[in-house]
Amino acid sequence: MKKILIANRGEIAIRVMKTAQKMGIKTVAVYSEADRNAPHVRFADEAVCIGEAPSNKSYLLGDKIIKEAKKLNVDGIHPGYGFLSENAKFAELCEKNDIIFIGPKSKSIRMMGDKLAAKEAVKDYNIPMVPGVDRAVTNPKEASEIARRIGFPILIKASAGGGGKGMRIVEKEQDVEEQMARAISEATSAFGDGSVFVEKYITSPRHIEIQILADSHGNVLHFFERECSVQRRHQKVVEEAPSSILTPELRENMGQAAIKVAKSCDYLGAGTVEFLVDCNLNFYFLEMNTRLQVEHPVTELISGVDLVELQIKIARGEAIMLKQEDLKINGHALELRVYAEDPMNNFLPSVGNLSTYKIPVGDGIRVDDGFEEGMDIPIYYDPMLSKLITYGKTRDEAIQLMIKAIDNYKIEGVKTTLPFGKFVCQHEAFTSGNFDTHFVKNYYTPEKLQAGLNEEAEIAALVALKLYFEDQKIVRIPLN
Ligand code: ADP
Ligand code: ADP
Ligand code: MG
């Protein structure tokens, strides 16, 4: 592979290009009119504009991207995450045009991209599943019957769902009909597919996922877990590796289950098998994401591998030169997704101009970003600005470094999740490791965040006052 095109934008486009450059591979960026001046465009060796700002007129135009790739003699396309990354038709289009899709075969994407098809695929592999049904449900009566059997609360889920969208919790029978109609309409508008199904709603779960890699020589390895329980709107905000609750035995069981899931769909490349873990440490298969995951850096830091490099090598047909028994967890890594969102106002997107943007630097700090000072945040795409990742020998070290890094990350012009990240890192439930996917609901309020900020401001004022008096003393000494 001499030249790859990155069919994405922002931090992930740059992240992939960095590894390609390291491997001596030329890179091609694609961009929409809104991203004309974006850093990922300048980072690449070549760049092509593929259309207007809305993603369905640019980053989602598979045909157009392939056409440009052919013109520029590209041999591989890396889709990043989001956009076309889990689009089986796009992977197929690459296959047909003799361009290597850096990811699994279209067949595996099709199986795992749909949550119902995924449940079907893993059926014979003895993987623990969340109680519920593995077929589409259209009739509220049927949903009520299932709910009576498995017990309320239930979760009505879109089969084609992703990014935490298309889910409805139903606590009691009277609400089934209305919530089901909403779930179907949400799924239809968000994913163009209104299929929904019913799962038992696990009340205090942790979201723990396993990174896997499979090559074309029959090797399938797991790269341990990522704990992603701190979420808002069913979407992750803080992730870490390893999880503080897994025993070596449970880790191995979940790792082997993830490997079986990968085998069930004849997987190739990097993928993630997501599980829910209940308070009795039972784990249940949730879904498989057939792509590089947002939070992959925490795995890279604790396992010492470059996942994008391995993706590219696997796509070139090389065998993974690692053995499961050689893989070891080293240290602890934490990631905060820095979203342009207002944690004081329901995490609503906060658009504007990045009037100040200065990243923290230092040992153990990694910032994956795609923005710079002075840029406007486009309203058309996911509002994630960057990922702040810290690494330490212990969990506590990684947490303390995260707090320091948040303090040294200067962003003005938009509201961000940085103060929320600090709130999490200082909260007893998080530091003790005793939390679940309801961290935000159970512990977080804007008032608490504000109280913390006020306290900090007070301390800063006292420190300033003390320094002032000390200065006065120093000034006075020579005068006396
Ligand atoms: P991850 O699953 O990698 O931990 P997210 O759930 O946040 O992270 O998804 C990654 C990105 O992909 C986000 O930009 C999200 O909006 C987008 N995304 C994921 N799945 C879908 C989907 N099925 N349809 C549209 N966008 C999706
Ligand atoms: P997506 O494709 O949007 O990522 P997932 O099935 O991975 O959908 O679920 C996203 C999040 O929603 C999970 O991390 C978890 O917090 C919550 N969730 C999903 N299914 C259940 C369930 N059956 N019980 C409790 N929480 C769930
Ligand atoms: Mg998921």
Coordinates of C-alpha atoms and ligand atoms in Angstrom, one line a residue:
M1 CA 0.0 0.0 0.0
K2 CA 1.6 3.2 -1.2
K3 CA -1.3 5.7 -0.8
I4 CA -4.3 5.7 1.4
L5 CA -7.3 8.0 1.5
I6 CA -8.9 8.8 4.8
A7 CA -12.7 9.1 4.4
N8 CA -13.2 11.1 7.5
R9 CA -12.4 14.4 9.2
G10 CA -11.3 15.9 12.5
E11 CA -9.1 14.1 15.1
I12 CA -9.5 10.6 13.7
A13 CA -8.4 11.6 10.1
I14 CA -5.2 13.1 11.6
R15 CA -4.7 10.1 13.9
V16 CA -4.8 7.7 11.0
M17 CA -2.5 10.0 8.9
K18 CA 0.1 10.1 11.6
T19 CA 0.5 6.3 11.5
A20 CA 0.4 6.2 7.7
Q21 CA 3.2 8.7 7.6
K22 CA 5.2 6.7 10.1
M23 CA 4.8 3.7 7.8
G24 CA 5.9 5.7 4.8
I25 CA 2.5 5.6 3.2
K26 CA 1.2 8.8 1.4
T27 CA -2.1 10.2 2.5
V28 CA -5.1 11.8 0.8
A29 CA -7.6 13.9 2.8
V30 CA -11.2 14.5 1.7
Y31 CA -13.1 17.5 3.0
S32 CA -16.4 19.4 2.7
E33 CA -16.7 23.0 2.0
A34 CA -17.1 23.7 5.7
D35 CA -13.7 22.0 6.4
R36 CA -11.7 23.8 3.7
N37 CA -9.3 25.2 6.3
A38 CA -9.4 22.3 8.7
P39 CA -6.1 20.9 10.0
H40 CA -6.7 17.4 8.6
V41 CA -6.6 18.9 5.1
R42 CA -3.2 20.5 5.6
F43 CA -1.9 17.4 7.4
A44 CA -2.4 15.2 4.3
D45 CA -0.1 14.9 1.3
E46 CA -3.0 15.6 -1.0
A47 CA -6.6 16.8 -0.4
V48 CA -9.8 16.8 -2.4
C49 CA -13.0 18.7 -1.8
I50 CA -15.9 16.3 -2.0
G51 CA -18.9 18.5 -1.6
E52 CA -21.1 20.8 0.6
A53 CA -21.0 21.0 4.4
P54 CA -23.9 18.6 5.3
S55 CA -22.4 15.1 5.6
N56 CA -24.9 13.6 3.2
K57 CA -23.5 15.9 0.6
S58 CA -19.9 15.1 1.3
Y59 CA -18.5 12.7 3.9
L60 CA -21.3 10.1 3.2
L61 CA -20.9 10.2 -0.6
G62 CA -19.3 6.8 -1.1
D63 CA -19.4 6.9 -4.9
K64 CA -17.8 10.3 -5.1
I65 CA -15.1 9.3 -2.7
I66 CA -14.3 6.2 -4.6
K67 CA -14.2 8.2 -7.9
E68 CA -11.6 10.6 -6.4
A69 CA -9.6 7.8 -4.9
K70 CA -9.3 6.1 -8.3
K71 CA -8.2 9.4 -9.9
L72 CA -5.5 9.8 -7.4
N73 CA -4.3 6.1 -7.6
V74 CA -5.2 5.4 -4.0
D75 CA -4.8 1.7 -3.0
G76 CA -6.5 1.8 0.4
I77 CA -9.3 3.7 2.1
H78 CA -9.4 4.1 5.9
P79 CA -13.0 5.0 7.0
G80 CA -12.2 6.1 10.6
Y81 CA -15.3 5.9 12.8
G82 CA -18.8 7.2 12.1
F83 CA -19.7 8.3 8.5
L84 CA -19.0 5.3 6.1
S85 CA -17.1 3.2 8.6
E86 CA -19.9 0.7 9.2
N87 CA -21.5 1.0 5.8
A88 CA -21.4 -2.4 4.1
K89 CA -22.3 -1.0 0.7
F90 CA -19.3 1.3 0.8
A91 CA -17.0 -1.6 1.8
E92 CA -18.4 -3.6 -1.1
L93 CA -17.9 -0.7 -3.5
C94 CA -14.2 -0.5 -2.4
E95 CA -13.9 -4.3 -3.0
K96 CA -15.5 -4.0 -6.5
N97 CA -13.2 -1.1 -7.4
D98 CA -10.0 -2.9 -6.3
I99 CA -9.4 -0.5 -3.5
I100 CA -8.6 -2.1 -0.1
F101 CA -11.1 -1.1 2.5
I102 CA -9.1 -0.9 5.7
G103 CA -11.6 -2.8 7.8
P104 CA -13.6 -6.0 7.7
K105 CA -15.3 -7.5 4.7
S106 CA -18.7 -6.1 3.7
K107 CA -20.3 -9.4 4.8
S108 CA -19.1 -9.0 8.4
I109 CA -20.2 -5.4 8.5
R110 CA -23.7 -6.3 7.3
M111 CA -24.0 -9.0 10.0
M112 CA -22.8 -6.9 12.9
G113 CA -24.1 -3.5 11.9
D114 CA -27.5 -4.7 12.5
K115 CA -28.0 -5.6 16.2
L116 CA -30.6 -8.3 15.3
A117 CA -28.5 -9.9 12.7
A118 CA -25.6 -9.8 15.2
K119 CA -27.6 -11.7 17.8
E120 CA -28.5 -14.2 15.1
A121 CA -24.9 -14.7 14.1
V122 CA -23.6 -15.4 17.6
K123 CA -26.5 -17.7 18.6
D124 CA -24.5 -20.9 18.2
Y125 CA -21.4 -19.7 20.0
N126 CA -22.6 -19.9 23.5
I127 CA -22.3 -16.2 24.2
P128 CA -24.3 -14.8 27.2
M129 CA -27.0 -12.5 25.8
V130 CA -29.2 -9.8 27.5
P131 CA -32.6 -11.5 28.0
G132 CA -35.1 -10.4 25.3
V133 CA -35.9 -11.2 21.8
D134 CA -33.7 -11.6 18.7
R135 CA -36.3 -10.6 16.1
A136 CA -38.0 -7.4 15.1
V137 CA -41.1 -6.5 17.1
T138 CA -43.8 -4.3 15.4
N139 CA -46.8 -4.9 17.6
P140 CA -47.0 -3.3 21.0
K141 CA -49.1 -6.3 22.3
E142 CA -46.2 -8.5 21.5
A143 CA -43.8 -6.2 23.2
S144 CA -46.0 -6.2 26.3
E145 CA -46.0 -10.0 26.3
I146 CA -42.3 -10.1 26.1
A147 CA -42.0 -7.5 28.9
R148 CA -44.3 -9.6 31.1
R149 CA -42.0 -12.6 30.5
I150 CA -38.7 -10.9 31.1
G151 CA -40.0 -8.3 33.6
F152 CA -40.0 -4.5 33.5
P153 CA -38.1 -2.2 32.9
I154 CA -37.5 -3.1 29.3
L155 CA -35.5 -1.3 26.6
I156 CA -36.9 -0.9 23.1
K157 CA -34.0 -0.6 20.8
A158 CA -33.4 0.2 17.2
S159 CA -31.8 -2.7 15.4
A160 CA -29.8 -0.2 13.2
G161 CA -29.0 2.1 16.1
G162 CA -25.7 3.7 17.0
G163 CA -24.1 6.6 18.9
G164 CA -26.6 6.0 21.7
K165 CA -29.6 6.9 19.5
G166 CA -32.9 5.0 19.1
M167 CA -33.4 3.6 22.6
R168 CA -36.4 3.9 24.9
I169 CA -36.7 2.7 28.5
V170 CA -40.2 1.5 29.4
E171 CA -41.0 1.1 33.1
K172 CA -44.6 -0.1 33.0
E173 CA -47.1 -1.7 30.7
Q174 CA -49.2 1.4 30.0
D175 CA -46.3 3.1 28.4
V176 CA -45.3 0.3 26.0
E177 CA -47.5 1.5 23.1
E178 CA -46.4 5.1 23.1
Q179 CA -42.7 4.4 23.7
M180 CA -42.7 1.8 21.0
A181 CA -44.2 4.2 18.4
R182 CA -41.6 6.8 19.4
A183 CA -38.7 4.3 19.1
I184 CA -39.9 3.2 15.6
S185 CA -40.3 6.8 14.4
E186 CA -36.8 7.8 15.8
A187 CA -35.2 4.8 14.3
T188 CA -36.8 5.5 10.9
S189 CA -35.7 9.1 10.8
A190 CA -32.2 8.5 12.2
F191 CA -31.2 5.2 10.5
G192 CA -33.8 4.8 7.6
D193 CA -34.8 1.5 9.2
G194 CA -37.6 1.3 11.8
S195 CA -36.9 -2.2 13.0
V196 CA -36.9 -2.3 16.8
F197 CA -36.6 -5.1 19.3
V198 CA -37.0 -5.6 23.1
E199 CA -34.3 -6.3 25.7
K200 CA -34.4 -6.5 29.4
Y201 CA -33.2 -3.2 30.8
I202 CA -30.2 -4.1 33.1
T203 CA -30.6 -1.7 36.0
S204 CA -27.1 -1.0 37.2
P205 CA -24.8 -2.2 34.5
R206 CA -21.3 -1.3 33.5
H207 CA -20.3 -1.0 29.9
I208 CA -17.2 -3.0 29.3
E209 CA -15.9 -3.8 25.9
I210 CA -13.1 -5.9 24.4
Q211 CA -10.8 -4.8 21.6
I212 CA -10.1 -7.6 19.2
L213 CA -7.9 -7.9 16.1
A214 CA -8.3 -10.6 13.5
D215 CA -5.9 -11.3 10.5
S216 CA -6.5 -13.2 7.3
H217 CA -4.3 -16.1 8.6
G218 CA -6.8 -17.2 11.2
N219 CA -5.3 -15.4 14.2
V220 CA -7.8 -13.7 16.4
L221 CA -6.5 -11.9 19.5
H222 CA -8.0 -9.8 22.2
F223 CA -6.4 -6.6 23.6
F224 CA -8.2 -6.6 26.9
E225 CA -11.0 -4.3 28.0
R226 CA -12.1 -0.7 28.1
E227 CA -14.4 0.5 30.8
C228 CA -16.9 3.0 29.3
S229 CA -19.6 3.4 31.9
V230 CA -19.4 7.1 32.3
Q231 CA -22.0 8.2 29.7
R232 CA -24.5 10.8 28.9
R233 CA -27.4 10.0 26.5
H234 CA -26.2 6.4 26.3
Q235 CA -22.9 7.7 24.8
K236 CA -19.5 7.5 26.4
V237 CA -17.7 10.5 27.8
V238 CA -14.9 9.0 30.0
E239 CA -13.2 5.7 29.2
E240 CA -10.4 3.8 30.8
A241 CA -8.3 0.7 30.6
P242 CA -8.1 -1.6 32.4
S243 CA -11.5 -1.7 34.2
S244 CA -11.2 -1.7 38.0
I245 CA -13.7 -4.5 38.5
L246 CA -12.4 -7.3 36.2
T247 CA -10.6 -10.2 37.7
P248 CA -8.0 -11.9 35.5
E249 CA -10.4 -14.8 35.2
L250 CA -13.4 -12.6 34.1
R251 CA -11.1 -10.7 31.7
E252 CA -10.1 -14.0 30.1
N253 CA -13.7 -15.2 29.8
M254 CA -14.8 -12.0 28.3
G255 CA -11.8 -11.9 26.0
Q256 CA -12.6 -15.4 24.8
A257 CA -16.3 -14.6 24.3
A258 CA -15.2 -11.6 22.2
I259 CA -13.0 -13.8 20.1
K260 CA -15.9 -16.1 19.5
V261 CA -18.1 -13.2 18.4
A262 CA -15.3 -12.2 15.9
K263 CA -15.2 -15.7 14.6
S264 CA -18.9 -15.9 14.2
C265 CA -18.8 -13.3 11.5
D266 CA -15.5 -14.2 9.9
Y267 CA -14.0 -11.0 11.1
L268 CA -11.0 -9.2 9.7
G269 CA -9.1 -6.2 11.2
A270 CA -9.8 -4.2 14.4
G271 CA -13.2 -4.5 16.1
T272 CA -14.9 -4.1 19.4
V273 CA -17.2 -6.4 21.2
E274 CA -19.4 -4.5 23.7
F275 CA -20.8 -6.1 26.8
L276 CA -22.9 -5.1 29.8
V277 CA -21.7 -6.4 33.1
D278 CA -24.2 -6.5 36.0
C279 CA -23.7 -6.0 39.7
N280 CA -23.0 -9.8 40.1
L281 CA -20.3 -9.7 37.4
N282 CA -22.4 -11.5 34.9
F283 CA -21.6 -10.3 31.4
Y284 CA -23.9 -10.0 28.4
F285 CA -23.2 -9.4 24.7
L286 CA -24.5 -6.0 23.5
E287 CA -23.2 -5.5 20.0
M288 CA -20.0 -5.5 17.9
N289 CA -18.6 -2.3 16.4
T290 CA -16.9 -3.2 13.2
R291 CA -14.4 -0.4 13.1
L292 CA -11.8 1.5 15.0
Q293 CA -13.4 2.9 18.1
V294 CA -13.2 6.5 19.4
E295 CA -11.6 5.3 22.6
H296 CA -9.0 3.1 21.1
P297 CA -6.0 5.1 22.5
V298 CA -6.5 3.8 26.0
T299 CA -5.9 0.3 24.7
E300 CA -2.9 1.5 22.8
L301 CA -1.3 2.9 25.9
I302 CA -1.8 -0.1 28.1
S303 CA -0.9 -2.7 25.5
G304 CA 1.9 -0.8 23.7
V305 CA 0.5 -1.4 20.2
D306 CA -0.5 1.0 17.4
L307 CA -3.9 -0.2 16.4
V308 CA -4.0 1.7 13.2
E309 CA -0.7 0.3 12.1
L310 CA -2.0 -3.2 12.8
Q311 CA -5.2 -2.4 10.9
I312 CA -3.1 -1.4 7.9
K313 CA -0.8 -4.4 8.1
I314 CA -3.8 -6.8 8.3
A315 CA -5.4 -5.0 5.3
R316 CA -2.2 -5.7 3.4
G317 CA -2.6 -9.4 4.2
E318 CA 0.1 -9.6 6.8
A319 CA -0.2 -11.9 9.8
I320 CA -0.3 -10.4 13.3
M321 CA 3.1 -11.2 14.8
L322 CA 1.9 -11.3 18.3
K323 CA 0.7 -14.2 20.5
Q324 CA -2.1 -13.8 23.1
E325 CA 0.2 -15.0 25.9
D326 CA 2.7 -12.3 25.0
L327 CA 0.1 -9.5 25.5
K328 CA 0.3 -7.8 28.9
I329 CA -1.5 -4.9 30.5
N330 CA 1.0 -2.2 31.5
G331 CA -0.2 0.7 33.6
H332 CA -3.5 2.6 33.4
A333 CA -5.0 4.9 30.8
L334 CA -7.9 7.3 31.0
E335 CA -9.6 9.2 28.2
L336 CA -12.0 12.2 28.3
R337 CA -13.9 13.1 25.2
V338 CA -13.8 16.9 25.0
Y339 CA -17.1 17.7 23.4
A340 CA -18.2 21.3 22.5
E341 CA -21.1 20.9 24.8
D342 CA -22.4 22.7 27.8
P343 CA -22.3 20.5 30.9
M344 CA -24.3 23.2 32.7
N345 CA -27.1 23.0 30.2
N346 CA -27.9 19.3 29.6
F347 CA -24.8 18.7 27.5
L348 CA -26.3 20.6 24.6
P349 CA -24.0 21.4 21.7
S350 CA -22.2 24.7 22.1
V351 CA -21.1 26.2 18.8
G352 CA -18.9 29.2 18.3
N353 CA -15.4 30.2 17.6
L354 CA -12.4 28.7 19.4
S355 CA -11.0 32.1 20.5
T356 CA -8.5 30.4 22.8
Y357 CA -7.2 26.9 22.3
K358 CA -4.1 25.6 24.1
I359 CA -3.5 22.0 24.8
P360 CA -1.7 20.5 27.8
V361 CA 1.6 18.9 27.2
G362 CA 3.8 16.6 29.3
D363 CA 4.8 13.0 30.0
G364 CA 1.8 10.7 30.0
I365 CA -0.5 13.2 28.2
R366 CA -1.8 12.5 24.7
V367 CA -4.2 14.9 22.9
D368 CA -5.8 13.6 19.7
D369 CA -7.5 16.6 18.1
G370 CA -8.4 18.2 14.9
F371 CA -9.0 21.9 15.8
E372 CA -6.8 24.9 16.3
E373 CA -7.2 28.4 17.8
G374 CA -9.4 30.8 15.8
M375 CA -11.4 28.0 14.1
D376 CA -15.2 27.9 14.1
I377 CA -16.8 24.7 15.2
P378 CA -19.0 23.5 12.3
I379 CA -22.6 22.7 13.3
Y380 CA -22.8 19.9 10.8
Y381 CA -20.8 17.2 12.5
D382 CA -20.3 15.4 15.8
P383 CA -19.3 18.1 18.3
M384 CA -16.2 16.3 19.7
L385 CA -13.2 18.6 19.7
S386 CA -10.6 16.3 21.0
K387 CA -9.7 13.4 23.2
L388 CA -7.6 14.0 26.2
I389 CA -5.8 10.9 27.3
T390 CA -3.5 10.3 30.3
Y391 CA -1.4 7.4 31.2
G392 CA 0.1 6.4 34.6
K393 CA 1.6 3.4 36.3
T394 CA -1.5 3.2 38.4
R395 CA -5.2 4.3 38.1
D396 CA -4.7 7.0 40.7
E397 CA -1.7 8.4 38.8
A398 CA -3.7 8.5 35.5
I399 CA -6.6 10.3 37.3
Q400 CA -4.3 12.8 39.0
L401 CA -2.6 13.5 35.7
M402 CA -6.0 13.9 34.0
I403 CA -7.0 16.6 36.6
K404 CA -3.7 18.4 36.0
A405 CA -4.1 18.2 32.2
I406 CA -7.7 19.5 32.4
D407 CA -6.4 22.5 34.3
N408 CA -3.8 23.2 31.7
Y409 CA -6.2 22.8 28.7
K410 CA -7.3 26.3 27.8
I411 CA -10.4 26.6 25.7
E412 CA -12.5 29.7 25.3
G413 CA -15.3 30.6 22.9
V414 CA -17.3 27.4 23.4
K415 CA -18.4 25.4 26.4
T416 CA -16.8 22.0 26.8
T417 CA -16.9 18.8 28.8
L418 CA -13.5 19.6 30.4
P419 CA -15.0 20.8 33.8
F420 CA -17.3 17.7 33.7
G421 CA -14.2 15.5 33.3
K422 CA -12.7 17.1 36.3
F423 CA -15.9 16.5 38.3
V424 CA -15.8 12.8 37.4
C425 CA -12.1 12.5 38.3
Q426 CA -12.7 14.1 41.7
H427 CA -15.8 12.1 42.5
E428 CA -15.6 9.4 45.1
A429 CA -17.8 7.0 43.1
F430 CA -15.3 7.3 40.2
T431 CA -12.1 7.2 42.2
S432 CA -13.3 4.2 44.2
G433 CA -14.2 2.4 41.0
N434 CA -17.7 1.9 42.3
F435 CA -19.9 3.3 39.5
D436 CA -22.2 2.2 36.7
T437 CA -23.7 3.7 33.5
H438 CA -25.9 5.9 35.7
F439 CA -23.0 7.9 37.0
V440 CA -24.4 11.1 35.5
K441 CA -27.9 10.5 36.7
N442 CA -26.9 9.5 40.1
Y443 CA -24.2 12.0 41.0
Y444 CA -24.1 14.8 38.6
T445 CA -25.9 18.1 38.6
P446 CA -24.9 21.5 37.1
E447 CA -25.2 23.0 40.6
K448 CA -22.5 20.6 41.9
L449 CA -20.2 21.5 39.1
Q450 CA -20.8 25.1 39.8
A451 CA -20.1 24.7 43.5
G452 CA -16.8 23.0 42.6
L453 CA -15.9 25.9 40.3
N454 CA -16.9 28.5 42.9
E455 CA -14.7 26.7 45.5
E456 CA -11.8 26.7 43.0
A457 CA -12.3 30.4 42.3
E458 CA -12.3 31.2 46.0
I459 CA -9.1 29.2 46.5
A460 CA -7.5 31.0 43.6
A461 CA -8.5 34.4 45.0
L462 CA -7.1 33.4 48.5
V463 CA -3.8 32.3 46.9
A464 CA -3.7 35.6 44.9
L465 CA -4.3 37.6 48.1
K466 CA -1.6 35.7 50.0
L467 CA 0.9 36.3 47.1
Y468 CA -0.1 39.9 47.1
F469 CA 0.8 40.3 50.8
E470 CA 4.0 38.4 50.4
D471 CA 4.9 40.7 47.5
Q472 CA 4.2 43.7 49.8
K473 CA 6.5 42.3 52.4
I474 CA 9.3 41.8 49.8
V475 CA 8.7 45.3 48.5
R476 CA 8.8 46.8 52.0
I477 CA 12.0 45.1 53.2
P478 CA 14.4 47.3 51.1
L479 CA 12.4 50.4 52.0
N480 CA 12.9 49.8 55.8
Ligands
ADP1 P1 -17.8 4.5 19.9 O1 -18.9 3.5 19.6 O2 -16.6 4.5 19.0 O3 -17.3 4.3 21.3 P2 -19.7 6.5 19.5 O4 -20.9 5.6 19.9 O5 -19.7 7.9 20.1 O6 -18.3 5.9 19.8 O7 -19.7 6.6 17.9 C1 -18.6 7.1 17.2 C2 -19.1 8.0 16.1 O8 -19.9 7.4 15.2 C3 -19.9 9.2 16.6 O9 -19.5 10.3 15.8 C4 -21.3 8.8 16.4 O10 -22.2 9.9 16.2 C5 -21.2 8.0 15.1 N1 -22.0 6.8 15.0 C6 -21.9 5.6 15.5 N2 -22.8 4.7 15.1 C7 -23.6 5.4 14.2 C8 -24.7 5.1 13.4 N3 -25.2 3.9 13.4 N4 -25.2 6.1 12.6 C9 -24.7 7.3 12.6 N5 -23.6 7.7 13.4 C10 -23.1 6.8 14.1
ADP2 P1 -25.2 2.0 20.4 O1 -25.2 1.2 19.1 O2 -26.0 3.2 20.4 O3 -23.8 2.1 20.9 P2 -25.6 -0.1 22.5 O4 -26.4 -1.3 22.4 O5 -24.1 -0.3 22.4 O6 -26.0 1.0 21.4 O7 -25.9 0.7 23.8 C1 -25.4 1.9 24.2 C2 -25.5 2.1 25.7 O8 -26.9 2.1 26.1 C3 -24.8 1.1 26.5 O9 -23.5 1.4 26.8 C4 -25.6 1.2 27.8 O10 -25.3 2.3 28.6 C5 -27.0 1.4 27.3 N1 -27.7 0.1 27.2 C6 -27.9 -0.6 26.0 N2 -28.6 -1.7 26.2 C7 -28.9 -1.8 27.5 C8 -29.6 -2.7 28.3 N3 -30.2 -3.8 27.8 N4 -29.8 -2.4 29.6 C9 -29.2 -1.3 30.2 N5 -28.5 -0.4 29.4 C10 -28.4 -0.6 28.1
MG3 MG -22.6 0.6 21.4

